[in-house]
Coordinates of C-alpha atoms in Angstrom, one line a residue:
M75 CA 0.0 0.0 0.0
L76 CA 1.5 3.3 -1.1
S77 CA 1.7 6.2 1.3
P78 CA -0.7 9.1 0.4
I79 CA 2.1 11.3 -0.9
K80 CA 3.5 8.5 -3.1
S81 CA 0.0 7.7 -4.4
I82 CA -0.3 11.3 -5.5
L83 CA 3.2 11.6 -7.0
L84 CA 3.1 8.3 -8.8
S85 CA -0.3 9.0 -10.5
I86 CA 0.1 9.9 -14.1
N87 CA -2.9 12.2 -13.8
R88 CA -3.8 14.7 -11.0
P89 CA -5.0 12.9 -7.8
T90 CA -8.8 12.6 -7.4
I91 CA -10.5 14.5 -4.6
Y92 CA -10.7 11.3 -2.6
E93 CA -7.0 10.5 -3.0
Q94 CA -6.1 13.8 -1.4
V95 CA -8.2 13.5 1.8
K96 CA -5.7 11.8 4.2
Y97 CA -2.7 13.5 2.9
L98 CA -4.2 17.0 3.0
S99 CA -5.4 16.4 6.6
Q100 CA -1.7 16.0 7.5
V101 CA -0.3 18.9 5.4
L102 CA -2.6 21.8 5.4
P103 CA -1.6 24.8 3.3
Q104 CA -2.2 28.3 4.8
L105 CA -5.5 29.8 4.3
S106 CA -5.6 31.8 1.0
A107 CA -7.2 34.8 2.6
D108 CA -4.3 35.1 5.1
K109 CA -1.6 34.0 2.7
Y110 CA -2.5 36.7 0.1
N111 CA -4.1 39.2 2.5
V112 CA -7.5 39.3 0.9
K113 CA -10.6 40.9 2.5
R114 CA -14.0 39.1 2.5
K115 CA -16.7 40.9 0.5
A116 CA -20.1 41.7 1.9
F117 CA -21.8 38.4 1.1
A118 CA -24.2 36.8 3.5
S119 CA -23.0 33.9 5.6
I120 CA -24.7 30.5 5.4
Q121 CA -27.3 29.8 8.0
A122 CA -29.1 26.6 9.2
Q123 CA -32.2 27.5 7.0
D124 CA -29.9 27.7 4.0
V125 CA -28.7 24.2 4.6
D126 CA -32.2 23.0 5.0
Y127 CA -33.2 24.5 1.7
F128 CA -30.2 22.9 -0.2
K129 CA -31.2 19.6 1.4
S130 CA -34.7 19.9 0.2
V131 CA -33.4 20.4 -3.3
L132 CA -30.7 17.8 -3.4
G133 CA -31.4 15.4 -0.5
E134 CA -29.3 14.9 2.5
E135 CA -26.6 12.7 0.8
R136 CA -25.7 15.4 -1.8
V137 CA -25.2 18.1 0.8
L138 CA -21.8 17.8 2.5
T139 CA -21.3 19.7 5.9
E140 CA -18.9 17.6 7.9
Q141 CA -15.4 19.2 7.9
S142 CA -13.6 15.9 7.2
D143 CA -15.8 15.5 4.0
I144 CA -15.4 19.1 2.9
L145 CA -11.6 19.4 3.3
P146 CA -10.5 18.2 -0.1
F147 CA -12.9 20.5 -1.8
N148 CA -11.3 23.4 -0.1
I149 CA -7.8 22.8 -1.3
D150 CA -6.2 22.8 -4.7
W151 CA -4.2 19.8 -5.9
I152 CA -0.8 21.5 -5.6
K153 CA -1.6 22.6 -2.0
N154 CA -1.2 26.3 -2.9
C155 CA -4.7 27.6 -2.1
R156 CA -7.1 26.8 0.8
G157 CA -10.6 28.0 1.3
Q158 CA -13.0 28.0 4.2
S159 CA -16.2 26.6 2.8
S160 CA -18.6 24.8 5.2
I161 CA -20.7 23.2 2.6
V162 CA -20.4 21.3 -0.6
L163 CA -23.4 20.8 -3.0
K164 CA -23.5 18.0 -5.6
P165 CA -26.3 18.7 -8.1
K166 CA -27.3 16.1 -10.7
T167 CA -29.3 18.3 -13.1
T168 CA -29.3 21.7 -14.7
Q169 CA -32.6 22.5 -12.9
E170 CA -31.0 21.8 -9.5
V171 CA -28.1 24.2 -10.4
S172 CA -30.7 26.8 -11.4
N173 CA -32.5 26.4 -8.1
I174 CA -29.3 26.6 -6.1
L175 CA -28.2 29.8 -7.9
S176 CA -31.6 31.5 -7.8
Y177 CA -31.7 31.0 -4.1
C178 CA -28.0 32.1 -3.4
N179 CA -28.5 35.2 -5.6
K180 CA -31.6 36.4 -3.6
R181 CA -29.7 35.6 -0.3
K182 CA -26.4 37.1 -1.7
L183 CA -24.6 33.8 -0.9
A184 CA -21.3 33.5 -2.8
V185 CA -20.6 30.2 -4.7
C186 CA -17.5 28.5 -6.1
P187 CA -18.1 26.2 -9.0
Q188 CA -15.8 23.1 -9.0
G189 CA -15.0 20.3 -11.4
G190 CA -12.0 17.9 -11.0
N191 CA -10.1 20.5 -9.1
T192 CA -7.0 20.1 -11.2
G193 CA -6.4 23.8 -11.9
L194 CA -3.2 25.6 -11.1
V195 CA -4.3 29.1 -10.3
G196 CA -6.8 28.5 -7.4
G197 CA -9.8 29.2 -9.6
S198 CA -11.8 26.1 -8.5
V199 CA -11.5 26.4 -4.7
P200 CA -13.1 28.9 -2.4
V201 CA -11.2 31.8 -0.7
F202 CA -13.5 32.4 2.2
D203 CA -16.8 30.5 2.9
E204 CA -18.2 30.4 -0.7
I205 CA -20.5 27.5 -1.3
V206 CA -18.8 24.8 -3.4
I207 CA -20.9 23.5 -6.3
N208 CA -19.2 20.4 -7.4
F209 CA -20.3 18.9 -10.8
M210 CA -19.0 15.3 -10.3
L211 CA -22.5 13.8 -10.5
M212 CA -23.4 15.6 -13.7
N213 CA -21.5 13.0 -15.7
K214 CA -23.8 11.7 -18.3
V215 CA -23.2 11.5 -22.1
I216 CA -26.4 12.7 -23.7
S217 CA -25.7 11.9 -27.4
L218 CA -23.0 11.3 -29.9
D219 CA -23.4 11.7 -33.7
D220 CA -20.7 9.6 -35.2
V221 CA -21.3 11.1 -38.6
S222 CA -20.8 14.8 -37.7
G223 CA -18.7 14.0 -34.7
A224 CA -20.9 16.1 -32.3
L225 CA -20.8 14.9 -28.7
I226 CA -23.2 16.4 -26.1
C227 CA -22.6 15.7 -22.5
E228 CA -22.9 17.0 -19.0
A229 CA -20.3 19.3 -17.4
G230 CA -19.1 16.7 -14.9
C231 CA -17.9 14.1 -17.4
I232 CA -14.2 13.3 -16.9
L233 CA -12.1 14.0 -20.1
E234 CA -10.6 10.6 -20.3
N235 CA -14.0 8.9 -19.9
L236 CA -15.3 10.9 -22.8
D237 CA -12.2 10.1 -24.9
N238 CA -12.7 6.4 -24.2
H239 CA -16.4 6.7 -25.1
V240 CA -15.9 8.4 -28.4
R241 CA -13.0 6.1 -29.4
E242 CA -15.5 3.3 -29.4
H243 CA -17.2 5.1 -32.3
G244 CA -14.1 6.0 -34.3
L245 CA -13.6 9.5 -32.8
I246 CA -11.3 11.3 -30.3
M247 CA -11.7 14.2 -28.0
P248 CA -10.0 17.3 -29.5
L249 CA -8.0 18.1 -26.4
D250 CA -5.7 16.0 -24.3
L251 CA -4.2 17.0 -20.9
G252 CA -2.0 15.5 -18.3
A253 CA -5.0 15.8 -15.9
K254 CA -7.3 13.9 -18.3
G255 CA -8.1 11.2 -15.8
T256 CA -9.5 13.7 -13.3
C257 CA -10.5 17.0 -15.0
H258 CA -14.1 17.6 -16.0
I259 CA -15.1 18.8 -19.5
G260 CA -17.0 21.7 -17.9
G261 CA -13.8 22.9 -16.2
N262 CA -11.9 22.5 -19.5
V263 CA -14.5 24.7 -21.2
S264 CA -14.7 27.2 -18.3
T265 CA -10.9 27.6 -18.4
N266 CA -10.5 27.3 -22.2
A267 CA -8.0 24.5 -21.5
G268 CA -5.2 23.9 -24.0
G269 CA -3.1 20.8 -23.9
I270 CA -1.0 18.8 -26.2
R271 CA -3.3 18.5 -29.2
L272 CA -3.9 22.2 -29.7
L273 CA -1.3 22.3 -32.4
R274 CA -3.4 19.9 -34.5
Y275 CA -7.0 20.7 -33.5
G276 CA -6.9 24.3 -32.2
N277 CA -8.4 25.7 -29.0
L278 CA -11.7 25.1 -27.4
H279 CA -13.2 28.2 -28.9
G280 CA -13.1 26.4 -32.2
S281 CA -14.1 22.9 -31.0
I282 CA -17.0 23.8 -28.8
L283 CA -20.3 23.8 -30.8
G284 CA -22.5 25.0 -28.1
V285 CA -23.0 25.2 -24.3
E286 CA -25.9 25.3 -21.7
A287 CA -25.1 27.5 -18.8
V288 CA -26.8 28.9 -15.7
K289 CA -26.6 32.6 -14.8
A290 CA -26.3 33.9 -11.4
D291 CA -30.1 34.5 -11.1
G292 CA -30.9 30.9 -12.1
T293 CA -31.7 31.6 -15.7
V294 CA -30.7 28.7 -17.9
I295 CA -29.0 29.9 -21.1
D296 CA -29.5 27.2 -23.9
C297 CA -26.9 27.5 -26.6
L298 CA -26.5 23.8 -27.0
K299 CA -26.9 23.4 -30.6
A300 CA -24.5 21.0 -32.2
L301 CA -24.0 22.8 -35.5
K302 CA -20.7 23.7 -37.0
K303 CA -22.3 26.7 -38.6
D304 CA -24.8 29.0 -36.8
N305 CA -24.3 32.6 -37.7
T306 CA -27.4 34.0 -35.9
G307 CA -26.6 37.0 -33.8
Y308 CA -24.0 37.1 -31.0
H309 CA -22.0 34.0 -30.3
L310 CA -23.0 33.7 -26.6
K311 CA -21.2 30.4 -26.1
H312 CA -17.9 32.3 -26.1
L313 CA -18.9 34.2 -23.0
F314 CA -18.7 31.0 -21.0
I315 CA -15.5 29.6 -22.6
G316 CA -12.6 30.7 -20.5
S317 CA -14.5 33.0 -18.1
E318 CA -13.9 30.5 -15.2
G319 CA -17.4 30.4 -13.9
T320 CA -17.6 34.2 -13.2
L321 CA -20.4 34.8 -15.8
G322 CA -22.3 31.6 -15.5
L323 CA -21.9 28.0 -14.7
V324 CA -21.5 25.6 -17.6
T325 CA -23.9 22.6 -17.2
K326 CA -23.8 20.9 -20.7
V327 CA -21.4 21.0 -23.6
A328 CA -21.6 20.2 -27.3
I329 CA -18.1 19.5 -28.8
H330 CA -16.8 18.5 -32.1
C331 CA -14.8 15.2 -32.0
P332 CA -12.3 14.6 -34.8
V333 CA -11.9 11.2 -36.4
K334 CA -9.7 8.8 -34.5
P335 CA -6.3 8.3 -36.3
K336 CA -5.6 4.9 -37.7
A337 CA -1.9 5.4 -37.0
V338 CA 0.0 7.1 -34.2
T339 CA 3.8 7.4 -34.0
V340 CA 5.9 9.0 -31.3
G341 CA 9.5 10.3 -31.5
F342 CA 11.6 11.3 -28.5
F343 CA 14.9 13.1 -29.3
G344 CA 17.9 14.6 -27.5
V345 CA 18.9 18.1 -28.5
E346 CA 21.9 20.4 -27.7
N347 CA 20.2 23.8 -27.2
F348 CA 16.9 25.6 -27.6
N349 CA 17.8 27.2 -30.9
S350 CA 18.1 23.6 -32.3
I351 CA 14.5 23.0 -31.1
L352 CA 13.2 25.9 -33.1
K353 CA 15.0 24.6 -36.2
L354 CA 13.6 21.2 -35.6
Y355 CA 10.1 22.6 -35.3
K356 CA 10.4 24.4 -38.5
S357 CA 11.7 21.2 -40.2
A358 CA 9.0 19.1 -38.6
K359 CA 6.3 21.3 -40.0
S360 CA 7.8 20.9 -43.4
S361 CA 8.8 17.3 -43.3
L362 CA 5.7 15.9 -41.4
G363 CA 3.1 18.3 -42.6
E364 CA -0.5 17.3 -42.0
I365 CA 0.3 14.4 -39.7
L366 CA 2.1 16.4 -37.1
S367 CA -0.1 16.4 -34.0
A368 CA 2.3 17.4 -31.1
F369 CA 5.7 19.0 -30.7
E370 CA 6.7 19.2 -27.1
M371 CA 9.9 20.2 -25.4
A372 CA 11.4 19.7 -22.0
D373 CA 14.8 20.8 -20.6
N374 CA 17.2 18.5 -18.8
Q375 CA 16.1 19.4 -15.3
A376 CA 12.4 18.7 -16.2
I377 CA 13.1 15.2 -17.5
S378 CA 15.8 14.2 -14.9
T379 CA 13.6 15.5 -12.0
T380 CA 10.6 13.5 -13.3
S381 CA 12.6 10.4 -14.1
T382 CA 14.4 10.4 -10.7
N383 CA 11.5 11.4 -8.4
L384 CA 8.9 9.2 -10.0
K385 CA 11.2 6.3 -11.0
L386 CA 10.1 6.7 -14.7
P387 CA 12.6 5.5 -17.4
N388 CA 14.2 8.0 -19.9
P389 CA 14.3 6.0 -23.2
I390 CA 17.4 7.8 -24.4
S391 CA 20.6 9.2 -22.8
D392 CA 21.1 12.4 -20.8
Y393 CA 20.8 15.6 -23.0
P394 CA 20.5 19.4 -22.4
F395 CA 17.0 19.3 -24.0
Y396 CA 14.4 16.9 -25.2
V397 CA 11.8 17.0 -27.9
L398 CA 8.7 14.8 -28.2
V399 CA 7.1 14.6 -31.6
E400 CA 3.8 12.9 -32.3
T401 CA 2.1 12.1 -35.5
Q402 CA -1.5 11.0 -36.2
G403 CA -2.5 9.8 -39.6
S404 CA -4.2 7.1 -41.6
N405 CA -1.2 4.8 -42.7
E406 CA 1.0 3.5 -40.0
I407 CA 3.8 2.4 -42.3
H408 CA 3.8 5.7 -44.2
D409 CA 3.8 7.8 -41.0
E410 CA 6.5 5.8 -39.3
E411 CA 8.6 6.1 -42.4
K412 CA 8.2 9.9 -42.5
L413 CA 9.1 10.3 -38.8
T414 CA 12.0 7.9 -39.1
K415 CA 13.3 9.8 -42.1
F416 CA 12.9 13.0 -40.2
L417 CA 15.0 11.5 -37.4
S418 CA 17.7 10.3 -39.8
K419 CA 17.8 13.5 -41.7
E420 CA 18.1 15.7 -38.5
M421 CA 20.7 13.4 -36.9
E422 CA 22.8 13.8 -40.1
S423 CA 22.3 17.6 -39.8
G424 CA 23.4 17.6 -36.1
L425 CA 20.1 19.0 -34.8
I426 CA 19.2 15.7 -33.2
L427 CA 21.9 14.0 -31.0
D428 CA 20.0 10.8 -30.4
G429 CA 16.4 9.6 -30.6
T430 CA 13.9 6.9 -30.8
V431 CA 10.8 6.4 -32.9
T432 CA 8.0 4.0 -32.1
S433 CA 4.5 3.0 -32.9
E434 CA 4.2 0.4 -30.1
L435 CA 1.5 1.4 -27.7
T436 CA 3.4 0.5 -24.5
K437 CA 6.5 2.4 -25.6
M438 CA 4.5 5.5 -26.7
S439 CA 2.6 5.4 -23.4
A440 CA 5.9 5.4 -21.4
I441 CA 7.2 8.4 -23.4
W442 CA 4.0 10.3 -22.9
T443 CA 3.9 9.3 -19.2
L444 CA 7.3 10.8 -18.7
R445 CA 6.2 14.1 -20.4
E446 CA 2.8 14.4 -18.6
S447 CA 4.3 13.6 -15.2
I448 CA 6.6 16.6 -15.2
S449 CA 4.0 19.0 -13.7
G450 CA 3.6 17.1 -10.4
A451 CA 7.2 15.6 -10.2
G452 CA 8.6 18.4 -8.0
L453 CA 6.0 18.4 -5.4
G454 CA 7.8 15.8 -3.2
R455 CA 10.8 18.1 -2.9
G456 CA 9.2 21.2 -1.6
Y457 CA 6.9 24.1 -2.7
V458 CA 6.5 24.5 -6.4
F459 CA 5.7 27.9 -8.1
K460 CA 4.1 27.2 -11.4
Y461 CA 3.9 29.6 -14.3
D462 CA 2.0 29.1 -17.6
V463 CA 2.9 31.8 -20.2
S464 CA 2.7 32.3 -23.9
L465 CA 5.8 33.9 -25.6
P466 CA 6.9 34.5 -29.2
Q467 CA 8.7 31.3 -30.2
Q468 CA 12.0 33.0 -30.6
N469 CA 11.9 34.1 -26.9
Y470 CA 10.2 30.9 -25.7
Y471 CA 12.9 29.7 -23.4
D472 CA 14.4 33.1 -22.4
L473 CA 12.9 33.3 -18.9
V474 CA 14.3 30.0 -17.6
P475 CA 18.0 30.9 -17.5
I476 CA 17.1 34.4 -16.2
L477 CA 15.2 33.0 -13.4
R478 CA 17.9 30.5 -12.5
E479 CA 20.4 33.4 -12.2
R480 CA 17.9 35.5 -10.3
L481 CA 17.0 32.9 -7.7
G482 CA 20.4 31.3 -7.4
D483 CA 20.6 28.8 -4.5
K484 CA 17.2 29.9 -3.2
A485 CA 15.7 27.4 -5.7
I486 CA 16.1 23.7 -5.6
A487 CA 15.2 23.5 -9.3
V488 CA 14.0 25.8 -12.1
Y489 CA 12.9 24.1 -15.4
G490 CA 10.9 24.7 -18.4
Y491 CA 8.8 22.5 -20.7
G492 CA 5.6 22.8 -22.8
H493 CA 4.0 23.1 -26.2
V494 CA 6.5 24.7 -28.6
G495 CA 3.9 24.7 -31.4
D496 CA 1.7 27.2 -29.8
G497 CA 4.3 29.2 -27.9
N498 CA 3.2 28.0 -24.4
I499 CA 5.9 27.3 -21.9
H500 CA 5.4 26.0 -18.3
I501 CA 8.1 27.1 -15.8
N502 CA 8.3 25.2 -12.5
I503 CA 10.3 26.5 -9.6
T504 CA 10.8 24.3 -6.6
V505 CA 11.9 25.9 -3.3
P506 CA 12.2 24.3 0.1
E507 CA 9.0 26.1 1.3
Y508 CA 6.8 29.0 0.4
S509 CA 7.9 32.4 1.5
K510 CA 6.7 35.9 0.4
Q511 CA 10.3 36.9 0.0
I512 CA 11.0 34.3 -2.6
A513 CA 7.6 34.9 -4.3
S514 CA 8.5 38.6 -4.6
L515 CA 11.6 37.7 -6.6
M516 CA 9.3 36.2 -9.2
E517 CA 6.1 38.2 -9.1
P518 CA 5.6 40.6 -10.8
F519 CA 9.0 40.2 -12.4
I520 CA 7.9 37.2 -14.6
F521 CA 4.8 39.0 -15.8
E522 CA 6.7 42.2 -16.5
E523 CA 9.2 40.2 -18.6
V524 CA 6.3 38.5 -20.4
S525 CA 4.6 41.8 -21.1
K526 CA 7.8 43.3 -22.6
L527 CA 7.9 40.5 -25.1
K528 CA 4.2 41.0 -26.0
G529 CA 3.3 37.6 -24.5
S530 CA 0.4 36.4 -22.3
I531 CA 0.7 35.9 -18.5
S532 CA -1.7 32.9 -18.9
A533 CA -1.5 30.6 -21.8
E534 CA -3.9 27.8 -20.8
H535 CA -4.4 27.6 -17.0
G536 CA -6.5 30.7 -16.7
I537 CA -6.4 33.6 -14.2
G538 CA -8.2 32.2 -11.3
F539 CA -7.4 33.5 -7.9
R540 CA -3.6 33.8 -8.4
K541 CA -3.4 36.2 -11.2
P542 CA -6.1 38.9 -11.2
E543 CA -3.8 41.6 -10.0
Y544 CA -1.4 40.9 -12.9
L545 CA -4.1 40.8 -15.6
H546 CA -3.1 44.4 -16.7
Y547 CA 0.1 43.0 -18.1
S548 CA -2.0 41.2 -20.8
K549 CA -5.2 43.4 -21.0
D550 CA -5.3 47.1 -21.2
E551 CA -7.8 49.2 -19.2
T552 CA -10.4 49.5 -22.0
A553 CA -10.5 45.6 -22.1
L554 CA -10.6 45.3 -18.4
Q555 CA -13.5 47.8 -18.1
M556 CA -15.4 45.9 -20.7
M557 CA -14.9 42.7 -18.7
R558 CA -16.1 44.4 -15.6
D559 CA -19.2 45.6 -17.5
L560 CA -20.0 42.1 -18.7
K561 CA -19.6 40.8 -15.0
N562 CA -21.9 43.6 -13.7
L563 CA -24.5 42.7 -16.4
M564 CA -24.6 39.0 -15.9
D565 CA -23.8 38.7 -12.2
P566 CA -24.8 42.1 -10.6
N567 CA -24.5 40.7 -7.0
G568 CA -21.1 39.2 -7.8
I569 CA -21.8 35.9 -6.3
L570 CA -20.2 33.7 -9.0
N571 CA -16.7 32.7 -8.1
P572 CA -15.7 35.9 -6.4
Y573 CA -12.1 37.0 -6.0
K574 CA -11.3 35.3 -9.3
V575 CA -10.3 36.6 -12.8
L576 CA -11.1 40.3 -12.4
P577 CA -8.7 42.6 -10.5
E578 CA -10.1 44.6 -7.6
V579 CA -10.9 48.3 -8.4
N580 CA -9.1 50.7 -6.1
V581 CA -11.6 53.4 -5.1

């Protein structure tokens, strides 16, 4: 039997809420309100009659009030944020969500929507005593059209379960994440999640055909059409994609699923420097063309930390940088030949120092496991600061050596990895323990540097609780004011996921 911490670290995906319970009871992070000096807004506090109402709507078993049951819903998976909620609600239907929000809006009770709780910016956990509305029981597939590829499902469906379901019908989900075994499709939509297939299939604003969402006052907005073309007025679905539950709670999703590839091939290569990675990417686009589905990179520290801490094999020797290339096509022999030729050509050119190409399922899975496990690999060594930014590809890796020099021996490790094809780099900084002094060396410095390069302070993880005060580095005041206007229009009492996304206005 593995210890709780090892169970978490050795999981390929994020730990489920239940896997966290025992461990979190032993290692409680500081309350977010205290850690980040946040003041509670003038919301009502939950009373006994409120609990009675929720039980009348959901039944006793779907209203959690015991602290031991609530604890994992109050803490994010990287143990960075901790809220103070005293109640968790588990609706099964859109009507139940509507009833809950209508009641909360009248009472001015704040709510925190929650899916698989795999986020990295504290968006899915409360800050104070917000009522947690968890969607885990809204997990039904409603329909799948295997001709058009349109899947309609409830927001609490786990991404990996949906992918397994549509694969049985010759399709795949258009997004793939390291957290796929735990994250919910509603959370993916609400945060506009990216992942490793974005290079091939684009972001969710393009893949989502429609949504059903509930406004703060309980009004159900039905934009659930499964049409690829619907040019009738404002495209309201986009208001709910990426707004992180601050404008409405997504309850159902219609999403386009691409055809499942008949052939998948993976290459894993050792590279001398980041400039060689850029040259390889340019060559891959030319040589592999339409079958290129992923182009990932990781530096030596990212791979060595993951391999060592999680006891995962590195299929090739030790190199300064690594590149993972995946192709998806219709002819295995043809595709593997193309990738093997690419490997041979670039080994001759000197861009690739060593590499392996495989179409064997177990070997491909082992390579992807190594890549997808990087995010959680440092958690066993201390506190991990995680940054998710977009940068011009020429400047993609610039921040990592700058941060190594800036932090010196204050950091155990500083490493970068991510999706080269869409300019999204993840930077993990492991320190012995959290301190405001160390945090001040990185924030707002990192965001200032990103802004100078015309990048984005959040590529795919969202803004959540951790980044609202830095949003101005990516959005000017006119954009911020329009966001505030939308929030005031759709949620005038501000009960939906407060303290998230929008920066506070200094009066």
